[in-house]
CSV table of C-alpha atoms in Angstrom, one decimal:
chain,number,residue,atom,x,y,z
A,271,MET,CA,-172.1,-97.8,13.3
A,272,ILE,CA,-168.5,-98.9,13.5
A,273,LYS,CA,-165.7,-98.4,11.1
A,274,VAL,CA,-165.5,-100.8,8.1
A,275,THR,CA,-162.4,-102.6,7.0
A,276,ARG,CA,-162.7,-104.4,3.8
A,277,ALA,CA,-160.9,-105.2,0.5
A,278,ALA,CA,-160.5,-102.3,-1.9
A,279,VAL,CA,-163.3,-101.7,-4.4
A,280,CYS,CA,-163.5,-100.8,-8.1
A,281,GLY,CA,-163.5,-97.1,-9.0
A,282,ALA,CA,-166.5,-94.9,-9.6
A,283,ALA,CA,-166.2,-95.3,-13.3
A,284,THR,CA,-166.5,-99.1,-13.0
A,285,VAL,CA,-169.5,-98.7,-10.8
A,286,ALA,CA,-171.2,-96.6,-13.4
A,287,VAL,CA,-170.5,-99.1,-16.1
A,288,LEU,CA,-171.9,-101.9,-13.9
A,289,VAL,CA,-175.0,-100.1,-13.1
A,290,SER,CA,-175.6,-99.0,-16.7
A,291,ALA,CA,-175.3,-102.6,-17.8
A,292,LEU,CA,-178.1,-103.7,-15.5
A,293,ALA,CA,-181.0,-105.3,-17.2
A,294,LEU,CA,-183.9,-104.6,-14.8
A,295,PRO,CA,-187.1,-105.5,-16.7
A,296,SER,CA,-190.4,-104.9,-15.0
A,297,ALA,CA,-191.7,-107.2,-12.3
A,298,SER,CA,-194.9,-107.8,-14.2
A,299,ALA,CA,-193.1,-109.0,-17.3
A,300,HIS,CA,-190.6,-111.3,-15.4
A,301,PRO,CA,-191.8,-113.3,-12.5
A,302,GLY,CA,-189.4,-113.3,-9.6
A,303,LYS,CA,-187.9,-109.9,-10.4
A,304,ARG,CA,-187.5,-107.3,-7.8
A,305,HIS,CA,-190.8,-106.0,-6.5
A,306,ILE,CA,-191.5,-103.0,-4.3
A,307,PRO,CA,-195.1,-102.1,-3.2
A,308,ALA,CA,-196.7,-99.4,-5.1
A,309,PRO,CA,-197.7,-96.2,-3.2
A,310,PRO,CA,-201.4,-95.9,-2.1
A,311,LYS,CA,-202.0,-93.7,-5.1
A,312,ALA,CA,-199.9,-92.6,-8.0
A,313,PRO,CA,-197.5,-89.9,-6.8
A,314,ALA,CA,-197.4,-86.6,-8.5
A,315,ALA,CA,-194.7,-86.2,-11.0
A,316,LYS,CA,-191.4,-85.1,-9.5
A,317,ALA,CA,-188.4,-83.7,-11.2
A,318,GLN,CA,-185.5,-86.1,-10.8
A,319,THR,CA,-185.6,-86.6,-7.0
A,320,LEU,CA,-183.9,-89.7,-5.6
A,321,GLY,CA,-187.2,-91.1,-4.7
A,322,SER,CA,-188.7,-90.8,-8.1
A,323,LEU,CA,-185.6,-92.1,-9.8
A,324,GLY,CA,-185.5,-95.0,-7.5
A,325,LEU,CA,-189.1,-96.0,-8.3
A,326,ARG,CA,-188.1,-96.0,-12.0
A,327,ALA,CA,-185.1,-98.1,-11.2
A,328,GLY,CA,-187.1,-100.6,-9.0
A,329,VAL,CA,-185.9,-99.6,-5.5
A,330,ARG,CA,-187.3,-97.4,-2.8
A,331,ILE,CA,-185.0,-94.6,-1.8
A,332,GLY,CA,-185.6,-93.6,1.8
A,333,THR,CA,-184.2,-91.6,4.7
A,334,ALA,CA,-184.2,-91.8,8.5
A,335,VAL,CA,-186.2,-89.0,10.0
A,336,ASP,CA,-185.4,-86.7,13.0
A,337,MET,CA,-188.9,-85.9,14.3
A,338,SER,CA,-187.8,-82.6,16.0
A,339,ALA,CA,-186.4,-81.4,12.7
A,340,LEU,CA,-189.5,-82.5,10.9
A,341,ALA,CA,-191.6,-80.4,13.2
A,342,ASP,CA,-189.4,-77.3,13.5
A,343,ASP,CA,-187.4,-77.0,10.2
A,344,ALA,CA,-189.5,-76.3,7.1
A,345,PRO,CA,-186.7,-76.9,4.6
A,346,TYR,CA,-186.0,-80.3,6.2
A,347,ARG,CA,-189.7,-81.2,6.2
A,348,ALA,CA,-189.9,-80.3,2.5
A,349,LYS,CA,-186.9,-82.4,1.6
A,350,VAL,CA,-188.2,-85.4,3.5
A,351,ALA,CA,-191.6,-85.0,1.7
A,352,GLY,CA,-190.3,-84.4,-1.8
A,353,GLU,CA,-187.0,-86.3,-2.1
A,354,PHE,CA,-187.7,-89.8,-0.8
A,355,SER,CA,-190.2,-92.6,-1.3
A,356,SER,CA,-189.8,-94.3,2.1
A,357,VAL,CA,-189.0,-93.1,5.7
A,358,THR,CA,-187.5,-94.7,8.8
A,359,PRO,CA,-187.9,-93.3,12.3
A,360,GLU,CA,-184.5,-92.5,13.8
A,361,ASN,CA,-185.7,-93.0,17.4
A,362,VAL,CA,-189.5,-92.7,17.9
A,363,MET,CA,-190.3,-96.4,17.4
A,364,LYS,CA,-187.6,-97.7,19.7
A,365,TRP,CA,-188.7,-99.3,23.0
A,366,ASP,CA,-187.7,-96.5,25.3
A,367,ALA,CA,-189.7,-94.0,23.2
A,368,VAL,CA,-192.9,-96.1,22.9
A,369,GLU,CA,-193.1,-97.6,26.4
A,370,PRO,CA,-191.0,-95.5,28.8
A,371,THR,CA,-193.2,-96.8,31.7
A,372,ARG,CA,-194.3,-100.4,31.8
A,373,GLY,CA,-197.8,-100.8,30.3
A,374,THR,CA,-198.0,-97.1,29.3
A,375,HIS,CA,-197.4,-96.5,25.6
A,376,ASP,CA,-196.7,-93.2,23.8
A,377,TRP,CA,-197.3,-93.6,20.1
A,378,LYS,CA,-197.7,-89.9,19.3
A,379,ALA,CA,-194.4,-89.2,17.6
A,380,ALA,CA,-194.4,-92.5,15.7
A,381,ASP,CA,-198.0,-92.0,14.6
A,382,THR,CA,-197.1,-88.5,13.4
A,383,LEU,CA,-194.4,-89.9,11.1
A,384,VAL,CA,-196.7,-92.7,9.8
A,385,ASP,CA,-199.4,-90.1,9.0
A,386,PHE,CA,-196.8,-87.8,7.3
A,387,ALA,CA,-195.6,-90.7,5.2
A,388,ARG,CA,-199.1,-91.7,4.2
A,389,SER,CA,-199.9,-88.1,3.2
A,390,HIS,CA,-196.8,-88.1,0.9
A,391,ASN,CA,-197.3,-91.5,-0.6
A,392,GLN,CA,-194.3,-92.9,1.2
A,393,LEU,CA,-193.7,-96.3,2.8
A,394,VAL,CA,-192.5,-96.8,6.4
A,395,ARG,CA,-189.7,-99.0,7.7
A,396,GLY,CA,-190.2,-99.8,11.4
A,397,HIS,CA,-187.0,-99.5,13.4
A,398,THR,CA,-186.5,-101.4,15.7
A,399,LEU,CA,-188.3,-104.0,17.8
A,400,ILE,CA,-185.4,-105.6,19.6
A,401,TRP,CA,-182.0,-103.9,20.3
A,402,HIS,CA,-179.6,-103.9,23.2
A,403,ASN,CA,-179.6,-100.1,23.3
A,404,GLN,CA,-182.3,-97.6,24.0
A,405,LEU,CA,-184.2,-99.9,26.3
A,406,PRO,CA,-186.5,-98.4,29.0
A,407,SER,CA,-184.9,-98.5,32.4
A,408,TRP,CA,-187.8,-100.7,33.7
A,409,VAL,CA,-186.6,-103.4,31.4
A,410,THR,CA,-182.9,-103.2,32.1
A,411,GLY,CA,-183.3,-102.6,35.8
A,412,GLY,CA,-185.8,-105.4,36.5
A,413,ASN,CA,-184.7,-108.7,38.2
A,414,TRP,CA,-186.7,-110.8,35.7
A,415,THR,CA,-186.9,-114.5,35.5
A,416,THR,CA,-186.5,-116.1,32.1
A,417,ALA,CA,-190.3,-116.6,31.8
A,418,GLN,CA,-191.0,-113.0,32.9
A,419,LEU,CA,-188.6,-111.5,30.4
A,420,ARG,CA,-189.9,-113.7,27.6
A,421,ASP,CA,-193.4,-112.6,28.3
A,422,ILE,CA,-192.3,-108.9,28.4
A,423,LEU,CA,-190.6,-109.2,25.0
A,424,HIS,CA,-193.5,-111.1,23.5
A,425,ARG,CA,-195.9,-108.4,24.8
A,426,HIS,CA,-193.7,-105.5,23.5
A,427,ILE,CA,-193.5,-107.0,20.0
A,428,THR,CA,-197.1,-107.8,19.9
A,429,ASP,CA,-198.2,-104.4,21.1
A,430,GLU,CA,-196.0,-102.4,18.8
A,431,VAL,CA,-196.5,-104.4,15.6
A,432,SER,CA,-200.3,-104.6,16.3
A,433,HIS,CA,-200.5,-100.8,16.8
A,434,PHE,CA,-198.9,-100.2,13.4
A,435,LYS,CA,-200.5,-103.2,11.6
A,436,GLY,CA,-201.0,-102.4,8.0
A,437,LYS,CA,-199.0,-99.2,8.2
A,438,VAL,CA,-195.4,-100.4,8.3
A,439,TRP,CA,-193.9,-102.0,5.2
A,440,GLN,CA,-190.8,-103.5,6.8
A,441,TRP,CA,-189.8,-104.1,10.4
A,442,ASP,CA,-186.2,-104.3,11.7
A,443,VAL,CA,-187.2,-107.0,14.1
A,444,VAL,CA,-183.8,-107.8,15.5
A,445,ASN,CA,-181.0,-105.2,15.4
A,446,GLU,CA,-177.3,-105.8,15.9
A,447,ALA,CA,-177.3,-109.3,17.3
A,448,PHE,CA,-173.7,-110.2,16.4
A,449,ASN,CA,-170.2,-109.2,17.3
A,450,ASP,CA,-167.7,-108.5,14.5
A,451,ASP,CA,-166.0,-111.9,15.1
A,452,GLY,CA,-169.3,-113.7,14.3
A,453,THR,CA,-170.2,-114.6,17.9
A,454,MET,CA,-173.6,-113.5,19.2
A,455,ARG,CA,-173.7,-110.3,21.1
A,456,ASP,CA,-173.9,-110.8,24.8
A,457,THR,CA,-177.2,-108.9,25.5
A,458,ILE,CA,-179.9,-109.2,28.1
A,459,TRP,CA,-181.9,-111.2,25.5
A,460,LEU,CA,-179.1,-113.7,24.9
A,461,GLN,CA,-178.3,-114.0,28.6
A,462,LYS,CA,-181.8,-114.6,29.7
A,463,LEU,CA,-183.6,-116.2,26.7
A,464,GLY,CA,-180.8,-117.9,24.8
A,465,PRO,CA,-180.3,-117.6,21.0
A,466,GLY,CA,-183.8,-118.8,20.4
A,467,TYR,CA,-185.1,-115.3,21.1
A,468,ILE,CA,-184.4,-114.3,17.5
A,469,ALA,CA,-186.7,-117.0,16.0
A,470,ASP,CA,-189.3,-116.2,18.7
A,471,ALA,CA,-189.2,-112.5,17.8
A,472,PHE,CA,-189.9,-113.1,14.2
A,473,ARG,CA,-192.7,-115.5,14.9
A,474,TRP,CA,-194.4,-113.0,17.3
A,475,ALA,CA,-194.0,-110.2,14.8
A,476,HIS,CA,-195.5,-112.2,12.0
A,477,GLN,CA,-198.5,-113.2,14.2
A,478,ALA,CA,-199.1,-109.5,15.0
A,479,ASP,CA,-199.0,-108.5,11.3
A,480,PRO,CA,-198.7,-111.3,8.8
A,481,LYS,CA,-198.3,-108.8,5.8
A,482,ALA,CA,-195.3,-106.8,7.2
A,483,LYS,CA,-191.9,-107.7,5.9
A,484,LEU,CA,-189.6,-108.8,8.7
A,485,TYR,CA,-185.8,-108.1,8.7
A,486,ILE,CA,-182.7,-108.8,10.8
A,487,ASN,CA,-180.5,-105.7,10.7
A,488,ASP,CA,-176.8,-105.2,11.4
A,489,TYR,CA,-173.6,-103.1,10.7
A,490,ASN,CA,-170.3,-104.3,9.3
A,491,ILE,CA,-172.0,-107.0,7.2
A,492,GLU,CA,-171.6,-105.2,3.9
A,493,GLY,CA,-168.9,-107.5,2.6
A,494,VAL,CA,-168.1,-111.2,3.1
A,495,ASN,CA,-166.5,-111.5,6.6
A,496,ALA,CA,-166.9,-113.4,9.9
A,497,LYS,CA,-169.9,-111.3,11.0
A,498,SER,CA,-171.8,-111.4,7.7
A,499,THR,CA,-171.1,-115.2,7.4
A,500,ALA,CA,-172.4,-115.9,10.9
A,501,LEU,CA,-175.5,-113.9,10.0
A,502,TYR,CA,-175.8,-115.8,6.7
A,503,GLN,CA,-175.6,-119.1,8.5
A,504,LEU,CA,-178.2,-118.0,11.1
A,505,VAL,CA,-180.8,-116.8,8.5
A,506,SER,CA,-180.2,-120.0,6.5
A,507,GLN,CA,-181.0,-122.0,9.6
A,508,LEU,CA,-184.1,-119.9,10.3
A,509,ARG,CA,-185.4,-120.3,6.8
A,510,ARG,CA,-185.0,-124.1,7.1
A,511,GLN,CA,-186.9,-124.1,10.3
A,512,GLY,CA,-189.8,-122.1,8.7
A,513,VAL,CA,-189.2,-119.0,10.7
A,514,PRO,CA,-191.0,-116.1,9.0
A,515,ILE,CA,-187.9,-114.0,8.2
A,516,ASP,CA,-188.2,-112.0,5.0
A,517,GLY,CA,-184.9,-110.1,4.7
A,518,VAL,CA,-181.6,-108.9,5.9
A,519,GLY,CA,-180.9,-105.2,6.5
A,520,ILE,CA,-177.3,-104.1,5.7
A,521,GLN,CA,-176.8,-100.8,7.6
A,522,GLY,CA,-174.0,-99.3,5.5
A,523,HIS,CA,-172.2,-97.0,8.0
A,524,LEU,CA,-168.9,-96.4,6.2
A,525,ASP,CA,-165.8,-94.2,6.7
A,526,VAL,CA,-163.6,-92.8,3.9
A,527,GLN,CA,-160.5,-93.6,5.9
A,528,TYR,CA,-161.1,-97.3,5.6
A,529,ASP,CA,-161.5,-99.6,2.6
A,530,THR,CA,-164.9,-99.8,1.0
A,531,PRO,CA,-166.5,-103.3,0.9
A,532,GLY,CA,-165.6,-104.5,-2.7
A,533,ASP,CA,-167.4,-107.8,-2.2
A,534,ILE,CA,-170.8,-106.4,-1.2
A,535,VAL,CA,-172.4,-107.9,-4.3
A,536,ASP,CA,-171.1,-111.3,-3.5
A,537,ASN,CA,-172.5,-111.0,0.0
A,538,MET,CA,-175.9,-109.7,-1.0
A,539,LYS,CA,-176.3,-112.3,-3.8
A,540,ARG,CA,-175.7,-115.2,-1.4
A,541,LEU,CA,-178.5,-113.8,0.7
A,542,ASP,CA,-180.6,-113.4,-2.4
A,543,ALA,CA,-180.0,-117.0,-3.3
A,544,LEU,CA,-181.7,-118.1,0.0
A,545,GLY,CA,-184.9,-116.4,-1.2
A,546,LEU,CA,-184.4,-113.4,1.2
A,547,GLU,CA,-184.9,-109.8,0.4
A,548,THR,CA,-182.1,-107.4,1.2
A,549,ALA,CA,-181.9,-103.6,1.8
A,550,ILE,CA,-179.3,-101.0,2.6
A,551,THR,CA,-180.9,-99.6,5.7
A,552,GLU,CA,-178.7,-96.9,7.3
A,553,ALA,CA,-176.2,-95.6,4.7
A,554,ASP,CA,-173.9,-92.8,5.6
A,555,VAL,CA,-170.2,-92.3,5.0
A,556,ARG,CA,-168.3,-90.2,7.6
A,557,ILE,CA,-165.3,-88.1,6.8
A,558,PRO,CA,-162.3,-87.1,9.0
A,559,LEU,CA,-162.5,-83.3,9.2
A,560,PRO,CA,-161.6,-80.9,7.6
A,561,LEU,CA,-163.3,-81.6,4.3
A,562,ASP,CA,-161.6,-81.4,0.9
A,563,SER,CA,-162.5,-82.4,-2.6
A,564,THR,CA,-160.7,-85.7,-2.5
A,565,LYS,CA,-162.5,-86.8,0.6
A,566,LEU,CA,-165.9,-85.8,-0.9
A,567,GLU,CA,-165.1,-87.8,-4.0
A,568,ALA,CA,-164.2,-90.8,-1.9
A,569,GLN,CA,-167.4,-90.4,0.0
A,570,ALA,CA,-169.3,-90.4,-3.3
A,571,GLN,CA,-167.6,-93.6,-4.4
A,572,ALA,CA,-168.5,-95.3,-1.1
A,573,TYR,CA,-172.2,-94.4,-1.5
A,574,ASN,CA,-172.0,-95.6,-5.0
A,575,VAL,CA,-170.7,-99.0,-4.0
A,576,LEU,CA,-173.5,-99.4,-1.5
A,577,LEU,CA,-176.1,-98.5,-4.1
A,578,GLN,CA,-174.4,-100.8,-6.6
A,579,GLY,CA,-174.8,-103.7,-4.2
A,580,CYS,CA,-178.5,-103.1,-4.1
A,581,LEU,CA,-179.0,-102.5,-7.8
A,582,LEU,CA,-177.1,-105.6,-8.7
A,583,THR,CA,-179.1,-107.8,-6.3
A,584,ARG,CA,-182.4,-109.0,-7.7
A,585,HIS,CA,-184.4,-108.8,-4.4
A,586,CYS,CA,-182.9,-105.7,-2.9
A,587,THR,CA,-185.9,-103.6,-2.3
A,588,ASP,CA,-184.7,-100.3,-0.8
A,589,PHE,CA,-181.8,-98.0,-0.1
A,590,THR,CA,-182.1,-95.8,3.0
A,591,VAL,CA,-179.7,-93.0,4.0
A,592,TRP,CA,-179.3,-92.5,7.7
A,593,GLY,CA,-180.3,-88.8,7.5
A,594,PHE,CA,-179.7,-86.8,4.4
A,595,THR,CA,-178.3,-83.5,5.7
A,596,ASP,CA,-175.2,-83.0,7.8
A,597,LYS,CA,-177.2,-80.5,9.8
A,598,TYR,CA,-178.8,-83.3,11.9
A,599,SER,CA,-176.2,-86.1,11.6
A,600,TRP,CA,-175.5,-88.3,14.6
A,601,VAL,CA,-171.8,-88.8,13.5
A,602,PRO,CA,-170.0,-85.7,15.1
A,603,SER,CA,-171.3,-86.5,18.6
A,604,THR,CA,-170.3,-90.1,18.3
A,605,PHE,CA,-167.0,-90.0,16.3
A,606,ALA,CA,-164.6,-87.2,17.5
A,607,GLY,CA,-163.1,-85.3,14.6
A,608,GLU,CA,-165.4,-86.8,12.0
A,609,GLY,CA,-168.6,-85.6,10.3
A,610,ALA,CA,-170.1,-84.5,6.9
A,611,ALA,CA,-171.5,-88.1,6.5
A,612,ASN,CA,-174.6,-87.3,4.5
A,613,ILE,CA,-175.5,-86.5,0.9
A,614,MET,CA,-176.4,-82.9,1.6
A,615,ASP,CA,-174.5,-80.3,3.7
A,616,GLU,CA,-175.9,-78.3,6.6
A,617,ASN,CA,-177.6,-75.9,4.1
A,618,TYR,CA,-179.2,-78.6,2.1
A,619,ARG,CA,-176.8,-78.2,-0.8
A,620,THR,CA,-176.2,-81.5,-2.6
A,621,LYS,CA,-172.8,-83.0,-2.4
A,622,PRO,CA,-171.0,-85.3,-4.9
A,623,ALA,CA,-172.5,-88.3,-3.2
A,624,TYR,CA,-176.0,-87.1,-3.9
A,625,ARG,CA,-175.1,-86.5,-7.6
A,626,ALA,CA,-173.5,-90.0,-7.8
A,627,LEU,CA,-176.5,-91.7,-6.5
A,628,SER,CA,-178.8,-89.7,-8.8
A,629,GLN,CA,-176.7,-90.6,-11.8
A,630,ASP,CA,-176.6,-94.3,-11.0
A,631,LEU,CA,-180.3,-94.4,-10.5
A,632,MET,CA,-180.9,-92.8,-13.9
A,633,LEU,CA,-178.6,-95.3,-15.5
A,634,ALA,CA,-180.4,-98.2,-13.8
A,635,ALA,CA,-183.8,-96.9,-14.8
A,636,ARG,CA,-182.8,-96.8,-18.4
A,637,GLY,CA,-181.9,-100.5,-18.3
A,638,ARG,CA,-185.4,-101.5,-17.1
């Protein structure tokens, strides 16, 4: 969720050529090809939504969901239901939401989203089991011994994953464990439990739901840099140790005033070569205000590059935008003077970024 500084990338025309050149035959005809789970039942025909185009192209297209908006805003609810084939909870599966008081769980909001997704033939990404933010005060304020905190974390992961067993497709098990220089982030988990907490978390999550796909998720790892290389080295080690890690989530929070990661394909393919899945998990592209047509086209190109990375990586399973409408974006309250980061404006009108994603998915689908 920090600015991205990378090498310049090819233009939008080059992206379109690359995507149109993809040969994406069906998984059934070619073992080892990208595979995304089918919905519980065949979805009704949809007219050129991102979700339906993505299924034809071999990727799930999802959105993070604001539960207040889902409850109170009918146009928002209709877009979530009709436009996407997977959903991610923005906040309602985070620890402070599901266990605000020790031993007392509140699953209501998260259960509502899971039920909504099931009723609309969507898959659910669980976000997130371990993070250094949005922890309940009873966790951060306790004077825990190492053994006590380890037991607390073990119980939290087991409780949450078990509650949603069979209902969550992918879990962001560990979120934002690295600094930009490639060192491990100095969190309560690292301080008390040491770096082994990451492997433990994956083992515990797998024990609670052996069928869920388990991801490590981070920002500023789109291209090849110190942070993405440190994460690559970690997941390589975990795989060698037999830790049940299935994939790497690349958040994709970009900004038009900084260079777009032109080496995203190189980065994603080296993860692919380890036998890992990848996903773009939180895509948005913020813009210094006021808007103009040049900035909107730059935003479309940045979204294009993120989607290109997924479409050109064999085992990239899904592409999720971190909210689809500027009406509910987190960006303006976090980055002063910036906003308009999503693919639709406040009135649900599509922007050039939406149309660019749609075009690339259509081209990719034709190549299957």
